[in-house]
Short mmCIF file of C-alpha atoms in Angstrom, two decimals:
data_model
loop_
_atom_site.label_atom_id
_atom_site.label_comp_id
_atom_site.label_asym_id
_atom_site.label_seq_id
_atom_site.Cartn_x
_atom_site.Cartn_y
_atom_site.Cartn_z
CA MET G 1 -58.43 -63.35 75.64
CA GLU G 2 -58.91 -59.89 77.60
CA LYS G 3 -54.90 -59.50 77.21
CA ARG G 4 -55.81 -59.75 73.31
CA LEU G 5 -58.37 -57.19 73.66
CA LEU G 6 -56.25 -54.55 75.82
CA LEU G 7 -53.02 -55.25 73.16
CA ALA G 8 -55.42 -54.66 70.49
CA MET G 9 -56.67 -51.35 71.80
CA VAL G 10 -53.59 -49.92 72.82
CA LEU G 11 -51.87 -51.21 69.51
CA SER G 12 -54.70 -48.99 67.72
CA ILE G 13 -53.95 -46.11 69.67
CA LEU G 14 -50.15 -46.22 68.93
CA ILE G 15 -50.70 -46.55 65.58
CA LEU G 16 -52.74 -43.06 65.53
CA ILE G 17 -49.98 -41.61 67.36
CA LEU G 18 -47.23 -42.75 65.18
CA TYR G 19 -49.18 -42.06 62.43
CA GLN G 20 -49.45 -38.53 63.48
CA ILE G 21 -45.67 -38.14 64.51
CA LEU G 22 -44.50 -39.71 61.27
CA PHE G 23 -47.05 -37.86 58.84
CA ILE G 24 -48.47 -34.76 60.75
CA LYS G 25 -45.79 -32.84 61.80
CA PRO G 26 -45.71 -29.48 63.21
CA GLU G 27 -43.40 -27.36 61.03
CA LYS G 28 -41.64 -24.05 61.92
CA PRO G 29 -40.02 -22.28 59.36
CA GLU G 30 -36.27 -22.35 59.13
CA LEU G 31 -34.41 -19.04 60.04
CA LYS G 32 -30.75 -20.33 59.14
CA THR G 33 -29.25 -19.62 55.84
CA ALA G 34 -29.11 -22.40 53.63
CA GLU G 35 -25.89 -23.62 52.40
CA VAL G 36 -25.49 -23.86 48.52
CA LYS G 37 -25.31 -27.23 47.66
CA GLU G 38 -24.89 -28.97 43.89
CA GLU G 39 -27.93 -28.95 41.76
CA LYS G 40 -29.57 -32.28 41.97
CA ILE G 41 -31.78 -33.34 39.20
CA ILE G 42 -34.08 -36.29 39.14
CA PRO G 43 -33.87 -37.88 35.57
CA THR G 44 -36.93 -39.15 33.74
CA GLU G 45 -37.47 -40.02 30.07
CA GLU G 46 -35.37 -38.47 27.78
CA GLU G 47 -37.32 -36.66 25.44
CA PRO G 48 -37.00 -33.24 23.82
CA ILE G 49 -39.10 -30.21 25.90
CA GLU G 50 -40.84 -27.82 23.33
CA PHE G 51 -42.31 -24.85 24.52
CA LYS G 52 -44.00 -21.97 22.24
CA SER G 53 -42.03 -19.23 23.92
CA MET G 54 -38.81 -20.91 22.75
CA GLU G 55 -39.56 -21.60 19.26
CA LYS G 56 -37.30 -19.76 16.90
CA ILE G 57 -39.31 -17.09 15.20
CA GLN G 58 -38.70 -14.05 12.98
CA PRO G 59 -37.47 -11.11 15.34
CA LEU G 60 -39.98 -9.20 16.45
CA ILE G 61 -39.69 -5.67 15.92
CA VAL G 62 -39.92 -3.81 19.71
CA PRO G 63 -42.39 -1.05 19.71
CA GLU G 64 -42.35 2.08 21.52
CA ALA G 65 -41.97 2.40 25.08
CA VAL G 66 -45.16 1.15 27.08
CA GLN G 67 -45.17 1.22 30.83
CA GLU G 68 -47.38 2.88 33.60
CA ASP G 69 -46.12 5.87 35.83
CA GLU G 70 -47.77 4.69 38.99
CA GLU G 71 -48.43 1.04 40.40
CA LYS G 72 -51.96 -0.02 39.97
CA GLU G 73 -54.39 -2.66 41.67
CA ILE G 74 -56.57 -4.80 39.66
CA THR G 75 -59.22 -6.98 41.05
CA VAL G 76 -60.71 -9.73 39.85
CA THR G 77 -64.09 -11.20 41.21
CA THR G 78 -66.19 -14.35 40.64
CA SER G 79 -68.32 -16.39 42.88
CA LEU G 80 -65.58 -18.68 44.28
CA TYR G 81 -62.63 -16.25 44.80
CA THR G 82 -61.53 -12.62 44.78
CA ALA G 83 -57.85 -12.24 43.47
CA LYS G 84 -56.09 -9.03 43.31
CA TRP G 85 -53.07 -7.94 40.84
CA THR G 86 -50.70 -5.43 40.55
CA ASN G 87 -49.24 -3.81 37.73
CA ARG G 88 -45.81 -3.68 38.90
CA GLY G 89 -44.16 -6.90 37.73
CA ALA G 90 -47.94 -7.96 36.90
CA VAL G 91 -47.87 -10.55 39.65
CA LEU G 92 -50.62 -11.93 41.90
CA THR G 93 -51.01 -10.11 45.50
CA SER G 94 -53.85 -12.16 46.82
CA TRP G 95 -56.35 -15.03 45.65
CA ARG G 96 -59.12 -15.27 48.83
CA LEU G 97 -61.38 -18.11 48.36
CA ASN G 98 -64.97 -17.32 49.13
CA ARG G 99 -66.55 -20.21 50.01
CA TYR G 100 -63.89 -20.84 53.10
CA LEU G 101 -63.12 -18.57 55.60
CA ASP G 102 -59.96 -18.00 58.01
CA GLU G 103 -59.93 -17.50 61.73
CA LYS G 104 -60.71 -13.56 61.10
CA ASN G 105 -64.04 -14.63 58.79
CA GLN G 106 -62.32 -13.54 55.82
CA GLY G 107 -61.91 -15.40 52.58
CA LEU G 108 -59.22 -17.86 53.07
CA GLU G 109 -55.82 -16.57 51.63
CA VAL G 110 -53.84 -18.73 49.48
CA VAL G 111 -51.19 -16.29 48.43
CA SER G 112 -48.38 -16.78 51.19
CA SER G 113 -47.95 -14.34 53.88
CA LEU G 114 -44.32 -14.31 53.59
CA ALA G 115 -44.37 -12.92 49.94
CA PRO G 116 -44.48 -9.09 51.24
CA LEU G 117 -41.47 -9.74 53.52
CA LEU G 118 -39.53 -11.40 50.59
CA ASN G 119 -40.72 -9.25 48.09
CA THR G 120 -41.64 -12.21 45.76
CA TYR G 121 -45.23 -12.89 44.70
CA PRO G 122 -46.79 -15.78 42.73
CA LEU G 123 -46.54 -15.58 38.60
CA SER G 124 -43.19 -13.75 39.35
CA ILE G 125 -40.66 -14.34 36.61
CA ARG G 126 -37.41 -16.36 36.93
CA ILE G 127 -34.60 -15.59 34.25
CA GLU G 128 -31.14 -16.52 33.50
CA ASP G 129 -30.08 -13.01 33.16
CA LYS G 130 -30.66 -11.37 36.68
CA ALA G 131 -31.09 -7.65 35.24
CA ILE G 132 -33.73 -8.69 32.90
CA GLU G 133 -35.31 -10.69 35.87
CA ALA G 134 -35.08 -7.41 37.90
CA LEU G 135 -36.97 -5.46 35.07
CA VAL G 136 -39.78 -8.10 34.21
CA ASN G 137 -40.48 -8.37 38.01
CA GLN G 138 -40.28 -4.55 38.71
CA ALA G 139 -41.49 -2.80 35.72
CA LEU G 140 -45.11 -1.21 35.84
CA TYR G 141 -47.18 -2.38 33.19
CA GLY G 142 -49.65 -1.44 31.09
CA VAL G 143 -53.06 -3.47 31.85
CA SER G 144 -56.17 -3.88 30.12
CA GLU G 145 -58.63 -3.56 32.66
CA GLU G 146 -58.98 -1.96 35.95
CA SER G 147 -61.17 -4.76 37.54
CA LEU G 148 -63.26 -7.92 36.43
CA LEU G 149 -66.75 -8.82 37.75
CA LEU G 150 -67.41 -12.25 36.23
CA ALA G 151 -70.65 -13.89 36.93
CA ASP G 152 -70.45 -18.24 36.49
CA GLY G 153 -69.66 -19.29 33.02
CA GLU G 154 -68.60 -15.31 31.76
CA LYS G 155 -65.10 -15.18 30.31
CA GLY G 156 -62.74 -12.06 31.13
CA SER G 157 -59.29 -11.41 30.24
CA LEU G 158 -56.34 -9.43 31.77
CA LYS G 159 -53.75 -8.12 29.25
CA PHE G 160 -50.35 -6.75 30.79
CA TYR G 161 -47.94 -5.40 28.32
CA PHE G 162 -44.40 -3.65 28.83
CA SER G 163 -41.81 -2.35 26.68
CA ASP G 164 -38.62 -0.31 27.51
CA GLY G 165 -38.80 0.70 23.57
CA LYS G 166 -35.22 -0.70 23.12
CA ASN G 167 -35.13 -4.43 22.90
CA ILE G 168 -37.39 -5.70 25.60
CA LEU G 169 -41.16 -6.61 25.11
CA ILE G 170 -43.12 -8.87 27.72
CA THR G 171 -46.69 -9.81 27.41
CA LYS G 172 -48.54 -11.68 30.11
CA THR G 173 -52.50 -12.84 29.20
CA PHE G 174 -54.61 -14.39 32.00
CA THR G 175 -58.19 -15.24 30.90
CA PHE G 176 -60.64 -16.32 33.70
CA THR G 177 -63.91 -18.23 33.46
CA GLY G 178 -66.55 -17.69 36.55
CA GLY G 179 -67.68 -20.22 38.42
CA THR G 180 -64.19 -21.97 38.13
CA TYR G 181 -60.64 -21.97 39.96
CA ASP G 182 -58.86 -22.11 36.94
CA PHE G 183 -57.74 -19.82 34.36
CA GLU G 184 -55.50 -19.80 31.22
CA ALA G 185 -51.94 -18.32 30.86
CA GLU G 186 -49.97 -17.08 28.05
CA ILE G 187 -46.70 -14.91 29.07
CA PHE G 188 -43.92 -13.99 26.08
CA ILE G 189 -40.69 -12.70 27.04
CA TYR G 190 -38.56 -11.18 23.89
CA LYS G 191 -35.21 -9.77 23.66
CA ASP G 192 -33.72 -8.50 20.61
CA GLY G 193 -36.86 -9.95 18.99
CA GLN G 194 -36.47 -13.54 20.04
CA PRO G 195 -37.92 -15.21 23.05
CA ILE G 196 -36.28 -16.27 26.50
CA ASP G 197 -36.50 -19.09 28.55
CA PHE G 198 -38.00 -18.52 31.83
CA LEU G 199 -39.71 -20.06 34.92
CA ILE G 200 -43.18 -19.03 36.47
CA LEU G 201 -42.70 -18.95 39.82
CA TRP G 202 -45.28 -19.91 42.82
CA GLY G 203 -44.03 -19.06 46.66
CA PRO G 204 -42.79 -18.43 48.62
CA GLY G 205 -44.72 -21.07 50.17
CA ILE G 206 -48.78 -21.22 50.37
CA GLY G 207 -50.93 -19.67 52.35
CA TYR G 208 -50.58 -18.56 55.97
CA HIS G 209 -47.07 -19.06 57.62
CA PRO G 210 -46.04 -17.85 60.94
CA LEU G 211 -43.62 -14.60 60.63
CA PRO G 212 -40.52 -13.93 62.65
CA GLY G 213 -41.63 -13.19 66.32
CA GLU G 214 -45.12 -14.39 65.64
CA LYS G 215 -46.32 -17.58 67.79
CA GLN G 216 -45.34 -20.80 66.12
CA VAL G 217 -48.58 -22.86 65.51
CA LYS G 218 -49.30 -26.56 64.05
CA MET G 219 -48.84 -26.14 60.49
CA SER G 220 -50.17 -28.37 57.81
CA SER G 221 -47.78 -30.41 55.42
CA ALA G 222 -46.95 -27.98 52.71
CA GLY G 223 -44.66 -28.80 49.64
CA ALA G 224 -45.11 -29.71 46.14
CA ALA G 225 -46.69 -32.43 44.16
CA PHE G 226 -45.54 -33.59 40.42
CA TYR G 227 -47.88 -35.71 38.44
CA TRP G 228 -46.00 -38.04 36.13
CA PRO G 229 -48.87 -40.27 35.14
CA PRO G 230 -49.67 -42.67 37.04
CA LYS G 231 -47.44 -41.66 40.01
CA VAL G 232 -47.97 -38.50 41.95
CA ILE G 233 -44.60 -37.47 43.62
CA ARG G 234 -44.62 -35.47 46.59
CA VAL G 235 -41.80 -33.52 48.13
CA ALA G 236 -42.79 -31.57 51.55
CA GLU G 237 -40.81 -28.63 52.43
CA ARG G 238 -39.22 -30.08 55.50
CA LYS G 239 -37.81 -32.83 53.25
CA LEU G 240 -36.30 -30.77 50.78
CA LYS G 241 -32.78 -31.47 51.48
CA GLU G 242 -31.15 -30.36 48.29
CA GLU G 243 -31.36 -26.66 47.17
CA ARG G 244 -33.12 -27.84 44.23
CA ILE G 245 -35.03 -30.68 42.67
CA GLU G 246 -36.41 -31.15 38.99
CA TYR G 247 -38.91 -33.35 37.29
CA ASN G 248 -39.60 -33.49 33.55
CA SER G 249 -42.36 -34.96 31.22
CA LEU G 250 -45.06 -33.81 33.70
CA LEU G 251 -48.94 -33.76 32.93
CA TRP G 252 -49.07 -31.20 36.09
CA ALA G 253 -47.41 -29.95 39.42
CA ALA G 254 -48.47 -27.98 42.04
CA TYR G 255 -47.62 -26.42 45.19
CA GLU G 256 -50.08 -27.55 48.04
CA ASP G 257 -51.05 -27.73 51.78
CA ASN G 258 -53.63 -29.86 52.99
CA TYR G 259 -56.75 -27.78 52.02
CA THR G 260 -55.47 -25.95 49.10
CA ALA G 261 -53.36 -25.82 45.88
CA ALA G 262 -51.77 -23.82 43.39
CA LEU G 263 -51.78 -26.27 40.20
CA PHE G 264 -50.11 -26.07 36.73
CA LEU G 265 -51.29 -28.07 34.03
CA PHE G 266 -49.03 -28.57 31.14
CA PRO G 267 -49.58 -29.67 27.34
CA GLU G 268 -49.70 -33.69 27.46
CA LYS G 269 -46.22 -34.68 29.43
CA LYS G 270 -44.54 -31.94 28.30
CA GLY G 271 -44.28 -30.30 31.53
CA LYS G 272 -40.83 -29.23 33.44
CA ALA G 273 -41.16 -28.49 36.88
CA ILE G 274 -38.55 -27.44 39.78
CA PHE G 275 -38.97 -27.03 43.67
CA PHE G 276 -36.61 -25.05 45.52
CA LYS G 277 -35.55 -23.03 48.38
CA GLU G 278 -33.78 -19.98 49.21
CA SER G 279 -32.36 -18.00 51.91
CA ILE G 280 -33.47 -14.34 51.76
CA THR G 281 -31.19 -11.87 53.79
CA GLN G 282 -33.35 -9.26 55.92
CA GLU G 283 -32.46 -5.98 57.33
CA GLU G 284 -29.58 -6.24 59.59
CA GLY G 285 -29.89 -7.78 62.74
CA GLN G 286 -33.08 -9.61 61.54
CA PRO G 287 -32.83 -13.50 60.65
CA SER G 288 -32.39 -14.63 57.28
CA LEU G 289 -35.91 -16.25 55.76
CA LEU G 290 -36.07 -19.48 54.12
CA GLY G 291 -38.43 -19.04 50.98
CA PHE G 292 -39.86 -22.18 49.18
CA PHE G 293 -40.97 -21.92 45.58
CA LEU G 294 -42.07 -24.22 42.78
CA GLY G 295 -40.81 -23.17 39.42
CA THR G 296 -42.72 -24.13 35.88
CA LYS G 297 -42.17 -23.82 32.49
CA ALA G 298 -44.91 -22.89 29.72
CA PRO G 299 -48.21 -24.28 31.76
CA ARG G 300 -51.32 -23.85 29.66
CA VAL G 301 -53.47 -23.77 32.62
CA ILE G 302 -53.29 -22.37 36.18
CA ARG G 303 -55.96 -23.53 38.91
CA ILE G 304 -55.74 -22.02 42.24
CA GLY G 305 -58.12 -22.96 44.65
CA PRO G 306 -59.60 -25.69 47.51
CA LYS G 307 -58.80 -29.26 47.49
CA GLU G 308 -62.30 -30.14 46.90
CA ILE G 309 -62.57 -33.87 45.58
CA ASP G 310 -66.28 -32.69 43.41
CA SER G 311 -64.13 -29.47 41.79
CA LEU G 312 -60.91 -31.53 40.86
CA LYS G 313 -63.07 -34.44 39.39
CA SER G 314 -64.95 -31.69 37.10
CA PHE G 315 -61.62 -29.97 36.55
CA GLY G 316 -60.24 -33.73 35.15
CA HIS G 317 -56.68 -34.57 34.30
CA ASP G 318 -56.00 -36.85 37.03
CA THR G 319 -56.09 -34.17 39.49
CA LYS G 320 -58.41 -35.69 42.40
CA LYS G 321 -54.66 -37.57 42.98
CA LEU G 322 -53.98 -34.06 44.49
CA ILE G 323 -55.85 -35.15 47.67
CA ASN G 324 -53.47 -36.93 49.52
CA PHE G 325 -56.06 -39.71 51.34
CA GLY G 326 -52.96 -41.89 52.72
CA PHE G 327 -52.57 -45.52 53.16
CA PHE G 328 -56.30 -45.99 53.54
CA GLY G 329 -56.99 -44.06 50.79
CA ALA G 330 -59.87 -46.00 49.73
CA ILE G 331 -61.74 -45.73 52.84
CA VAL G 332 -61.40 -42.36 53.20
CA GLU G 333 -62.74 -41.48 50.05
CA VAL G 334 -65.77 -43.81 50.99
CA LEU G 335 -66.15 -41.99 54.24
CA LEU G 336 -65.65 -38.41 52.51
CA LEU G 337 -68.63 -39.27 49.84
CA GLY G 338 -70.70 -40.45 52.58
CA LEU G 339 -70.39 -37.70 54.86
CA LYS G 340 -71.06 -35.14 51.64
CA ALA G 341 -74.30 -37.44 50.98
CA PHE G 342 -75.75 -37.07 54.49
CA TYR G 343 -74.79 -33.07 54.52
CA ARG G 344 -76.64 -32.78 51.46
CA ILE G 345 -79.96 -34.02 53.54
CA ILE G 346 -78.72 -32.13 57.00
CA PRO G 347 -76.22 -29.39 56.28
CA ASN G 348 -74.48 -29.89 59.36
CA TRP G 349 -71.20 -31.95 59.20
CA GLY G 350 -71.27 -32.51 63.17
CA VAL G 351 -74.73 -34.44 62.69
CA ALA G 352 -73.23 -35.92 59.26
CA ILE G 353 -70.19 -37.69 61.30
CA ILE G 354 -72.90 -39.20 63.66
CA ILE G 355 -75.05 -40.54 61.04
CA MET G 356 -71.88 -42.01 59.47
CA THR G 357 -70.79 -43.44 62.54
CA LEU G 358 -74.48 -45.26 62.76
CA VAL G 359 -74.12 -46.77 59.43
CA ILE G 360 -70.56 -48.21 60.28
CA LYS G 361 -72.16 -49.31 63.45
CA ILE G 362 -74.73 -51.23 61.73
CA ILE G 363 -72.34 -52.59 59.03
CA PHE G 364 -70.06 -53.90 62.10
CA PHE G 365 -73.02 -55.32 64.13
CA PRO G 366 -72.71 -58.67 63.27
CA LEU G 367 -68.82 -59.03 64.30
CA THR G 368 -69.56 -57.32 67.72
CA TYR G 369 -72.44 -59.42 68.37
CA SER G 370 -70.36 -62.45 67.54
CA SER G 371 -67.41 -60.75 69.86
CA THR G 372 -70.04 -60.31 72.49
CA LYS G 373 -71.46 -63.83 72.58
CA SER G 374 -67.90 -65.32 72.33
CA MET G 375 -66.83 -63.11 75.44
CA ALA G 376 -69.69 -64.38 76.89
CA LYS G 377 -69.00 -67.75 76.61
CA MET G 378 -65.42 -67.28 77.76
CA GLN G 379 -67.44 -65.86 81.16
CA GLU G 380 -69.34 -68.97 81.42
CA LEU G 381 -65.93 -71.50 80.84
CA GLN G 382 -63.93 -69.47 83.04
CA PRO G 383 -64.47 -72.36 86.01
CA LYS G 384 -62.84 -74.97 83.84
CA ILE G 385 -60.18 -72.77 82.49
CA LYS G 386 -59.13 -71.93 86.09
CA ALA G 387 -59.36 -75.73 86.76
CA LEU G 388 -56.70 -76.33 83.58
CA GLN G 389 -54.53 -73.63 84.87
CA ALA G 390 -54.23 -75.27 88.18
CA LYS G 391 -53.85 -79.00 86.42
CA TYR G 392 -50.71 -77.70 84.62
CA LYS G 393 -49.34 -75.06 87.13
CA LYS G 394 -46.00 -75.25 85.91
CA ALA G 395 -47.28 -74.51 82.33
CA LYS G 396 -44.99 -70.81 83.21
CA ARG G 397 -41.89 -72.83 83.57
CA ASP G 398 -42.19 -76.11 81.66
CA ILE G 399 -42.52 -76.42 78.00
CA GLU G 400 -44.16 -79.64 77.87
CA GLU G 401 -46.89 -78.59 80.77
CA ARG G 402 -47.31 -75.47 78.78
CA ARG G 403 -48.03 -77.12 75.38
CA LYS G 404 -50.23 -79.71 77.28
CA LEU G 405 -52.38 -76.95 78.69
CA ASN G 406 -52.92 -75.13 74.96
CA GLU G 407 -53.89 -78.35 73.64
CA GLU G 408 -56.74 -78.68 76.46
CA MET G 409 -57.58 -74.96 76.08
CA MET G 410 -58.07 -75.09 72.36
CA LYS G 411 -59.88 -78.43 72.76
CA LEU G 412 -62.29 -76.67 75.42
CA TYR G 413 -62.78 -73.77 72.76
CA LYS G 414 -63.72 -76.26 70.29
CA GLU G 415 -66.01 -77.94 72.01
CA HIS G 416 -68.41 -74.90 73.00
CA GLY G 417 -67.70 -73.36 69.67
CA ILE G 418 -65.80 -70.26 70.97
CA ASN G 419 -63.10 -68.14 68.90
CA PRO G 420 -60.63 -67.31 70.96
CA ALA G 421 -59.42 -64.27 68.76
CA ALA G 422 -63.17 -63.21 68.29
CA GLY G 423 -63.11 -60.76 70.92
CA CYS G 424 -60.05 -58.74 69.53
CA LEU G 425 -61.30 -59.11 65.62
CA PRO G 426 -64.04 -55.87 65.71
CA ILE G 427 -61.46 -53.75 67.08
CA LEU G 428 -59.07 -54.50 64.91
CA ILE G 429 -61.12 -54.34 61.76
CA GLN G 430 -62.32 -51.02 62.71
CA VAL G 431 -58.68 -49.74 63.44
CA PRO G 432 -58.33 -48.71 59.31
CA VAL G 433 -61.92 -46.91 59.42
CA PHE G 434 -60.31 -44.96 62.61
CA ILE G 435 -57.22 -43.70 60.98
CA ALA G 436 -59.18 -42.90 57.90
CA PHE G 437 -61.46 -40.70 59.82
CA TYR G 438 -58.70 -39.28 61.28
CA ARG G 439 -57.30 -38.56 57.60
CA LEU G 440 -60.47 -37.42 56.37
CA LEU G 441 -60.15 -34.40 59.08
CA VAL G 442 -56.91 -33.53 58.26
CA ILE G 443 -57.22 -33.08 54.39
CA ALA G 444 -60.90 -32.37 53.54
CA ILE G 445 -61.32 -28.57 53.42
CA GLU G 446 -65.05 -29.28 53.43
CA LEU G 447 -64.68 -30.19 57.21
CA ARG G 448 -62.34 -27.12 57.76
CA ARG G 449 -64.10 -24.38 60.12
CA SER G 450 -67.15 -26.34 59.90
CA PRO G 451 -69.13 -25.71 63.09
CA PHE G 452 -71.13 -28.38 65.10
CA ILE G 453 -73.12 -27.07 68.13
CA LEU G 454 -72.38 -24.45 70.52
CA TRP G 455 -68.63 -24.23 71.39
CA ILE G 456 -67.77 -26.65 68.50
CA LYS G 457 -66.67 -23.92 65.72
CA ASP G 458 -64.37 -26.14 63.86
CA LEU G 459 -64.47 -29.90 63.73
CA SER G 460 -61.03 -30.00 62.52
CA SER G 461 -59.84 -28.59 65.85
CA ARG G 462 -59.67 -29.71 69.14
CA ASP G 463 -62.60 -29.19 71.62
CA PRO G 464 -61.77 -25.85 73.41
CA TYR G 465 -63.32 -26.76 76.79
CA TYR G 466 -62.18 -30.39 76.39
CA VAL G 467 -65.93 -31.42 76.69
CA LEU G 468 -66.27 -34.14 73.94
CA PRO G 469 -63.06 -35.65 75.05
CA VAL G 470 -64.24 -36.20 78.66
CA LEU G 471 -67.64 -37.29 77.73
CA MET G 472 -65.67 -39.82 75.69
CA GLY G 473 -63.90 -41.27 78.46
CA ILE G 474 -67.08 -41.84 80.55
CA THR G 475 -69.01 -43.13 77.88
CA GLN G 476 -65.94 -45.46 77.36
CA TYR G 477 -65.78 -46.56 81.02
CA ILE G 478 -69.37 -47.30 80.73
CA SER G 479 -69.02 -49.37 77.53
CA GLN G 480 -66.04 -51.43 78.88
CA LYS G 481 -68.06 -52.23 82.44
CA MET G 482 -71.15 -53.57 80.55
CA VAL G 483 -68.84 -56.12 78.47
CA PRO G 484 -68.67 -59.68 79.74
CA THR G 485 -65.29 -60.51 81.24
CA SER G 486 -63.60 -62.99 82.52
CA ALA G 487 -60.58 -61.33 83.17
CA ASP G 488 -58.69 -61.62 87.00
CA PRO G 489 -58.65 -58.29 89.08
CA THR G 490 -55.27 -57.09 87.64
CA GLN G 491 -56.59 -57.14 84.36
CA LYS G 492 -60.11 -55.75 85.36
CA ARG G 493 -58.08 -52.72 86.76
CA LEU G 494 -55.65 -52.23 83.57
CA ALA G 495 -59.16 -52.24 81.59
CA LEU G 496 -60.63 -49.84 83.42
CA PHE G 497 -57.55 -47.61 83.02
CA MET G 498 -57.94 -47.43 79.27
CA PRO G 499 -60.50 -44.84 79.14
CA ILE G 500 -58.44 -42.26 81.10
CA PHE G 501 -55.75 -43.42 78.88
CA MET G 502 -57.87 -42.90 75.76
CA THR G 503 -58.79 -39.58 77.21
CA ILE G 504 -55.29 -38.11 77.52
CA ILE G 505 -54.57 -39.27 74.04
CA PHE G 506 -57.86 -37.98 72.62
CA ILE G 507 -57.51 -34.49 74.41
CA ASN G 508 -56.01 -32.33 71.54
CA PHE G 509 -57.37 -34.53 68.73
CA GLN G 510 -59.52 -32.72 66.35
CA SER G 511 -63.28 -32.33 67.96
CA GLY G 512 -64.79 -34.34 64.78
CA LEU G 513 -62.75 -37.46 65.44
CA VAL G 514 -63.64 -37.45 69.11
CA LEU G 515 -67.46 -36.91 67.91
CA TYR G 516 -66.94 -39.93 65.83
CA TRP G 517 -65.55 -42.26 68.82
CA LEU G 518 -68.14 -40.73 71.28
CA THR G 519 -70.79 -41.46 69.33
CA ASN G 520 -69.47 -44.99 68.41
CA ASN G 521 -69.41 -45.18 72.49
CA VAL G 522 -72.76 -43.98 72.79
CA LEU G 523 -74.18 -46.39 70.10
CA GLN G 524 -71.85 -49.56 71.82
CA ILE G 525 -73.60 -48.99 74.86
CA ILE G 526 -77.34 -49.08 73.70
CA GLN G 527 -76.15 -52.08 71.56
CA GLN G 528 -74.56 -53.83 74.50
CA TYR G 529 -77.35 -53.14 76.55
CA ILE G 530 -79.89 -54.80 74.21
CA MET G 531 -77.49 -57.48 73.89
CA ASN G 532 -77.21 -58.27 77.39
CA ARG G 533 -80.55 -58.23 77.56
CA LEU G 534 -80.91 -61.07 75.08
CA MET G 535 -78.41 -62.97 76.42
CA ARG G 536 -79.74 -63.38 79.77
CA ARG G 537 -83.03 -64.17 78.32
CA LYS G 538 -81.72 -66.81 76.43
CA LYS G 539 -79.81 -68.13 79.50
CA SER G 540 -82.95 -68.02 81.72
CA ARG G 541 -84.74 -70.52 78.66
CA VAL G 542 -81.92 -72.71 78.91
CA HIS G 543 -81.84 -72.84 82.74
CA GLY G 544 -85.72 -73.42 82.47
CA LYS G 545 -85.59 -76.47 80.10
CA LYS G 546 -82.85 -77.89 82.22
CA SER G 547 -84.80 -77.50 85.51
CA LYS G 548 -88.11 -79.22 83.97
CA LYS G 549 -85.87 -82.21 82.64
CA GLN G 550 -84.54 -82.65 86.20
#
């Protein structure tokens, strides 16, 4: 049975390692020029896509030339974010989240750090006619406001306006509401009085991206998400093999990483979005840069912000599905809701993890208690088991002997009410919870850069001084020494190697995950101490009764 227990523990760790390798990979910017491939379009429902900007209308009369003489920066400030726009191209140059900080203790930036290098910013326009595209994205627009400061619930609009006085007219209107991450968008481009078909871009990428020459760090899995009810289709940057990929009949599309997203909401199932990449040549002697972009047609609402479960639920439109909870999504969501509930009582995420671990331990106590009793009974039966093994000593080579040995062993287990798999069951059942905790720390922005105590400044990152992993290994060793065992000396030595193995594995895991396992070990030690005392008392009473009878 100890072999099964060790196997279960090893498999648990291997599952987690494989999960990290397969789903949480480090990403590095590709610096090679992408080969041009044929456009690949994934077919969806064949229904006509209607956009207001594409409808045939009476030709508009282009007014006199309207443009500014110099570039201006316009700031929109709310309680949730601080956004900066420029009238050159009427694009977004910065969107910082006020409630979430980066490594420099500034608001977390959602606009890609590659944007200045590629000279392409979010909400730029992509048009088939490259001459008009250059004009749209480089013109100095007139703007209605120099800045907006919005209280929660207060509305305000930025109106960008450009006319070349000949045949081009462009208007961009963005309407914001204080206290929310979403805003309404209306963009119209006219040539010779008729609307032009265009894409609104987000990119290149999202958030921080290592620049050429900078140290490469582990990055989140950035990419695009397409919601074609009821299914969310995700395409990571590293998995975009084609030059572009297109989806129709969407409710929304988003450019996302683990923590933030720029989401574009379309009229009911009429959305169209294209995820594509472009290689952009820099100055001579410098490598090309690969930029990833999401192009959308006629979104009516844009939401730029964190992937908070409560905020997304409030926004509606099934946007909660934007959070990639993973295979054990239901467990991850329950854990997150539980942690948030404990956090409201004690505003410290580390303490919330400890309380949640205690609750999980209480829930699994009946299984753990049953497992411990079974292992204690197995220890008492060890002399009889060894006698059977001696009786059928040829079992390793003789199939018939092996069959008889197994039958005798099962009969012995049945007589004493022992389930040989009981020792493995609690560990195997907790594996999904363990993986769910791991996934929670990867995707929950609420825990990002959340401090615990003293040196633990970020529960979503590793312990910088490795204190928690070492304590976890020590408590794992103590816990295993306290568990009743019937193993032979070789198996005992192997079991004692497990704490060392797990310490090495956990040394670079998120400190929040290590805190969960460490707390679990401490609770297991306390629980095991109490159960060992109870079993010793019970054993003493049984032996006392036998002595009286004799």
